[in-house]
Amino acid sequence: MGKHSRPGPPNQPSRAVPRVDADDRLAAYNKRRRPPLDVHRRHRPLHGGGGHLRPDEPRALEEWNGFSYEPAGAAANLAEAQRWVNEQRTDATG
């Protein structure tokens, strides 16, 4: 088996990046504006540590603005933060 035959984890988005269009002069710029792994919203524990640890502690909510993640609010716990992240995904797909 070759080193590229292993599929990635099923719970992560594809890391495949579309090719840059040679006719589009802004293609390289638009590629740099994409968030890492196409994650537009994310949450992090306020006091550091792993995201899955201490699910009852507050979370900082961050949103991609085209250049970097910026603070978007706070959630009381992990469940509320996950609802906020998933709210964006359902609006974008629906």
mmCIF file with all atom_site columns, C-alpha atoms in Angstrom:
data_model
loop_
_atom_site.group_PDB
_atom_site.id
_atom_site.type_symbol
_atom_site.label_atom_id
_atom_site.label_alt_id
_atom_site.label_comp_id
_atom_site.label_asym_id
_atom_site.label_entity_id
_atom_site.label_seq_id
_atom_site.pdbx_PDB_ins_code
_atom_site.Cartn_x
_atom_site.Cartn_y
_atom_site.Cartn_z
_atom_site.occupancy
_atom_site.B_iso_or_equiv
_atom_site.pdbx_formal_charge
_atom_site.auth_seq_id
_atom_site.auth_comp_id
_atom_site.auth_asym_id
_atom_site.auth_atom_id
_atom_site.pdbx_PDB_model_num
ATOM 1  C CA . MET A 1 1  ? 0.000   0.000  0.000   1.00 0.00 ? 1  MET A CA 1
ATOM 2  C CA . GLY A 1 2  ? 1.257   3.444  -0.877  1.00 0.00 ? 2  GLY A CA 1
ATOM 3  C CA . LYS A 1 3  ? 1.434   6.266  1.591   1.00 0.00 ? 3  LYS A CA 1
ATOM 4  C CA . HIS A 1 4  ? -1.464  8.117  -0.084  1.00 0.00 ? 4  HIS A CA 1
ATOM 5  C CA . SER A 1 5  ? -3.954  5.266  0.005   1.00 0.00 ? 5  SER A CA 1
ATOM 6  C CA . ARG A 1 6  ? -5.233  5.934  3.542   1.00 0.00 ? 6  ARG A CA 1
ATOM 7  C CA . PRO A 1 7  ? -8.448  7.970  3.625   1.00 0.00 ? 7  PRO A CA 1
ATOM 8  C CA . GLY A 1 8  ? -8.769  10.763 6.160   1.00 0.00 ? 8  GLY A CA 1
ATOM 9  C CA . PRO A 1 9  ? -11.064 10.765 9.168   1.00 0.00 ? 9  PRO A CA 1
ATOM 10 C CA . PRO A 1 10 ? -14.760 10.743 8.179   1.00 0.00 ? 10 PRO A CA 1
ATOM 11 C CA . ASN A 1 11 ? -15.635 13.610 10.534  1.00 0.00 ? 11 ASN A CA 1
ATOM 12 C CA . GLN A 1 12 ? -13.304 16.169 8.902   1.00 0.00 ? 12 GLN A CA 1
ATOM 13 C CA . PRO A 1 13 ? -13.880 18.141 5.700   1.00 0.00 ? 13 PRO A CA 1
ATOM 14 C CA . SER A 1 14 ? -11.778 17.331 2.671   1.00 0.00 ? 14 SER A CA 1
ATOM 15 C CA . ARG A 1 15 ? -8.418  19.054 2.469   1.00 0.00 ? 15 ARG A CA 1
ATOM 16 C CA . ALA A 1 16 ? -8.454  18.895 -1.309  1.00 0.00 ? 16 ALA A CA 1
ATOM 17 C CA . VAL A 1 17 ? -8.019  22.378 -2.727  1.00 0.00 ? 17 VAL A CA 1
ATOM 18 C CA . PRO A 1 18 ? -9.399  23.288 -6.150  1.00 0.00 ? 18 PRO A CA 1
ATOM 19 C CA . ARG A 1 19 ? -6.828  24.247 -8.755  1.00 0.00 ? 19 ARG A CA 1
ATOM 20 C CA . VAL A 1 20 ? -6.119  27.924 -9.337  1.00 0.00 ? 20 VAL A CA 1
ATOM 21 C CA . ASP A 1 21 ? -7.795  29.256 -12.480 1.00 0.00 ? 21 ASP A CA 1
ATOM 22 C CA . ALA A 1 22 ? -5.111  30.741 -14.763 1.00 0.00 ? 22 ALA A CA 1
ATOM 23 C CA . ASP A 1 23 ? -7.589  33.235 -16.280 1.00 0.00 ? 23 ASP A CA 1
ATOM 24 C CA . ASP A 1 24 ? -8.703  34.630 -12.929 1.00 0.00 ? 24 ASP A CA 1
ATOM 25 C CA . ARG A 1 25 ? -6.221  37.269 -11.766 1.00 0.00 ? 25 ARG A CA 1
ATOM 26 C CA . LEU A 1 26 ? -7.603  37.182 -8.197  1.00 0.00 ? 26 LEU A CA 1
ATOM 27 C CA . ALA A 1 27 ? -7.556  33.389 -7.836  1.00 0.00 ? 27 ALA A CA 1
ATOM 28 C CA . ALA A 1 28 ? -4.460  33.287 -5.592  1.00 0.00 ? 28 ALA A CA 1
ATOM 29 C CA . TYR A 1 29 ? -5.893  36.068 -3.414  1.00 0.00 ? 29 TYR A CA 1
ATOM 30 C CA . ASN A 1 30 ? -9.240  34.284 -3.059  1.00 0.00 ? 30 ASN A CA 1
ATOM 31 C CA . LYS A 1 31 ? -7.454  31.045 -2.164  1.00 0.00 ? 31 LYS A CA 1
ATOM 32 C CA . ARG A 1 32 ? -5.617  32.778 0.715   1.00 0.00 ? 32 ARG A CA 1
ATOM 33 C CA . ARG A 1 33 ? -8.899  34.173 2.066   1.00 0.00 ? 33 ARG A CA 1
ATOM 34 C CA . ARG A 1 34 ? -10.370 30.710 2.651   1.00 0.00 ? 34 ARG A CA 1
ATOM 35 C CA . PRO A 1 35 ? -10.411 29.696 6.319   1.00 0.00 ? 35 PRO A CA 1
ATOM 36 C CA . PRO A 1 36 ? -8.259  26.753 7.402   1.00 0.00 ? 36 PRO A CA 1
ATOM 37 C CA . LEU A 1 37 ? -10.070 23.521 6.482   1.00 0.00 ? 37 LEU A CA 1
ATOM 38 C CA . ASP A 1 38 ? -13.109 25.630 5.477   1.00 0.00 ? 38 ASP A CA 1
ATOM 39 C CA . VAL A 1 39 ? -14.157 26.095 9.109   1.00 0.00 ? 39 VAL A CA 1
ATOM 40 C CA . HIS A 1 40 ? -15.934 29.473 9.236   1.00 0.00 ? 40 HIS A CA 1
ATOM 41 C CA . ARG A 1 41 ? -16.943 29.262 12.907  1.00 0.00 ? 41 ARG A CA 1
ATOM 42 C CA . ARG A 1 42 ? -15.149 27.645 15.836  1.00 0.00 ? 42 ARG A CA 1
ATOM 43 C CA . HIS A 1 43 ? -15.170 27.605 19.631  1.00 0.00 ? 43 HIS A CA 1
ATOM 44 C CA . ARG A 1 44 ? -12.407 27.345 22.210  1.00 0.00 ? 44 ARG A CA 1
ATOM 45 C CA . PRO A 1 45 ? -12.376 26.975 26.010  1.00 0.00 ? 45 PRO A CA 1
ATOM 46 C CA . LEU A 1 46 ? -11.888 30.370 27.675  1.00 0.00 ? 46 LEU A CA 1
ATOM 47 C CA . HIS A 1 47 ? -9.191  29.088 30.007  1.00 0.00 ? 47 HIS A CA 1
ATOM 48 C CA . GLY A 1 48 ? -7.327  26.897 27.516  1.00 0.00 ? 48 GLY A CA 1
ATOM 49 C CA . GLY A 1 49 ? -7.057  23.146 27.424  1.00 0.00 ? 49 GLY A CA 1
ATOM 50 C CA . GLY A 1 50 ? -8.691  20.591 25.162  1.00 0.00 ? 50 GLY A CA 1
ATOM 51 C CA . GLY A 1 51 ? -12.042 21.437 23.604  1.00 0.00 ? 51 GLY A CA 1
ATOM 52 C CA . HIS A 1 52 ? -13.618 18.214 24.857  1.00 0.00 ? 52 HIS A CA 1
ATOM 53 C CA . LEU A 1 53 ? -12.506 18.656 28.481  1.00 0.00 ? 53 LEU A CA 1
ATOM 54 C CA . ARG A 1 54 ? -14.707 20.296 31.127  1.00 0.00 ? 54 ARG A CA 1
ATOM 55 C CA . PRO A 1 55 ? -17.874 20.613 28.988  1.00 0.00 ? 55 PRO A CA 1
ATOM 56 C CA . ASP A 1 56 ? -19.602 22.822 31.570  1.00 0.00 ? 56 ASP A CA 1
ATOM 57 C CA . GLU A 1 57 ? -17.078 25.670 31.315  1.00 0.00 ? 57 GLU A CA 1
ATOM 58 C CA . PRO A 1 58 ? -17.653 28.745 29.086  1.00 0.00 ? 58 PRO A CA 1
ATOM 59 C CA . ARG A 1 59 ? -16.366 28.882 25.502  1.00 0.00 ? 59 ARG A CA 1
ATOM 60 C CA . ALA A 1 60 ? -15.093 31.716 23.325  1.00 0.00 ? 60 ALA A CA 1
ATOM 61 C CA . LEU A 1 61 ? -16.836 31.818 19.940  1.00 0.00 ? 61 LEU A CA 1
ATOM 62 C CA . GLU A 1 62 ? -14.773 32.854 16.904  1.00 0.00 ? 62 GLU A CA 1
ATOM 63 C CA . GLU A 1 63 ? -15.813 33.602 13.329  1.00 0.00 ? 63 GLU A CA 1
ATOM 64 C CA . TRP A 1 64 ? -13.693 33.838 10.154  1.00 0.00 ? 64 TRP A CA 1
ATOM 65 C CA . ASN A 1 65 ? -13.723 37.381 8.703   1.00 0.00 ? 65 ASN A CA 1
ATOM 66 C CA . GLY A 1 66 ? -11.791 36.678 5.512   1.00 0.00 ? 66 GLY A CA 1
ATOM 67 C CA . PHE A 1 67 ? -8.318  37.115 7.002   1.00 0.00 ? 67 PHE A CA 1
ATOM 68 C CA . SER A 1 68 ? -8.345  35.669 10.520  1.00 0.00 ? 68 SER A CA 1
ATOM 69 C CA . TYR A 1 69 ? -10.640 34.481 13.283  1.00 0.00 ? 69 TYR A CA 1
ATOM 70 C CA . GLU A 1 70 ? -12.220 37.253 15.358  1.00 0.00 ? 70 GLU A CA 1
ATOM 71 C CA . PRO A 1 71 ? -14.196 37.032 18.616  1.00 0.00 ? 71 PRO A CA 1
ATOM 72 C CA . ALA A 1 72 ? -17.942 36.671 18.032  1.00 0.00 ? 72 ALA A CA 1
ATOM 73 C CA . GLY A 1 73 ? -19.207 36.103 21.568  1.00 0.00 ? 73 GLY A CA 1
ATOM 74 C CA . ALA A 1 74 ? -19.245 33.552 24.332  1.00 0.00 ? 74 ALA A CA 1
ATOM 75 C CA . ALA A 1 75 ? -21.202 30.387 25.101  1.00 0.00 ? 75 ALA A CA 1
ATOM 76 C CA . ALA A 1 76 ? -22.058 29.102 28.556  1.00 0.00 ? 76 ALA A CA 1
ATOM 77 C CA . ASN A 1 77 ? -20.978 25.516 27.828  1.00 0.00 ? 77 ASN A CA 1
ATOM 78 C CA . LEU A 1 78 ? -19.815 23.077 25.148  1.00 0.00 ? 78 LEU A CA 1
ATOM 79 C CA . ALA A 1 79 ? -23.329 22.115 23.991  1.00 0.00 ? 79 ALA A CA 1
ATOM 80 C CA . GLU A 1 80 ? -24.318 25.742 23.406  1.00 0.00 ? 80 GLU A CA 1
ATOM 81 C CA . ALA A 1 81 ? -21.056 26.408 21.519  1.00 0.00 ? 81 ALA A CA 1
ATOM 82 C CA . GLN A 1 82 ? -21.621 23.387 19.269  1.00 0.00 ? 82 GLN A CA 1
ATOM 83 C CA . ARG A 1 83 ? -25.174 24.559 18.521  1.00 0.00 ? 83 ARG A CA 1
ATOM 84 C CA . TRP A 1 84 ? -23.788 27.955 17.481  1.00 0.00 ? 84 TRP A CA 1
ATOM 85 C CA . VAL A 1 85 ? -21.209 26.358 15.153  1.00 0.00 ? 85 VAL A CA 1
ATOM 86 C CA . ASN A 1 86 ? -23.798 24.023 13.598  1.00 0.00 ? 86 ASN A CA 1
ATOM 87 C CA . GLU A 1 87 ? -26.257 26.916 13.117  1.00 0.00 ? 87 GLU A CA 1
ATOM 88 C CA . GLN A 1 88 ? -23.905 28.370 10.479  1.00 0.00 ? 88 GLN A CA 1
ATOM 89 C CA . ARG A 1 89 ? -23.618 25.055 8.636   1.00 0.00 ? 89 ARG A CA 1
ATOM 90 C CA . THR A 1 90 ? -27.387 24.559 8.362   1.00 0.00 ? 90 THR A CA 1
ATOM 91 C CA . ASP A 1 91 ? -27.895 28.139 7.121   1.00 0.00 ? 91 ASP A CA 1
ATOM 92 C CA . ALA A 1 92 ? -25.213 27.718 4.452   1.00 0.00 ? 92 ALA A CA 1
ATOM 93 C CA . THR A 1 93 ? -26.509 24.369 3.200   1.00 0.00 ? 93 THR A CA 1
ATOM 94 C CA . GLY A 1 94 ? -30.236 25.067 3.468   1.00 0.00 ? 94 GLY A CA 1
#
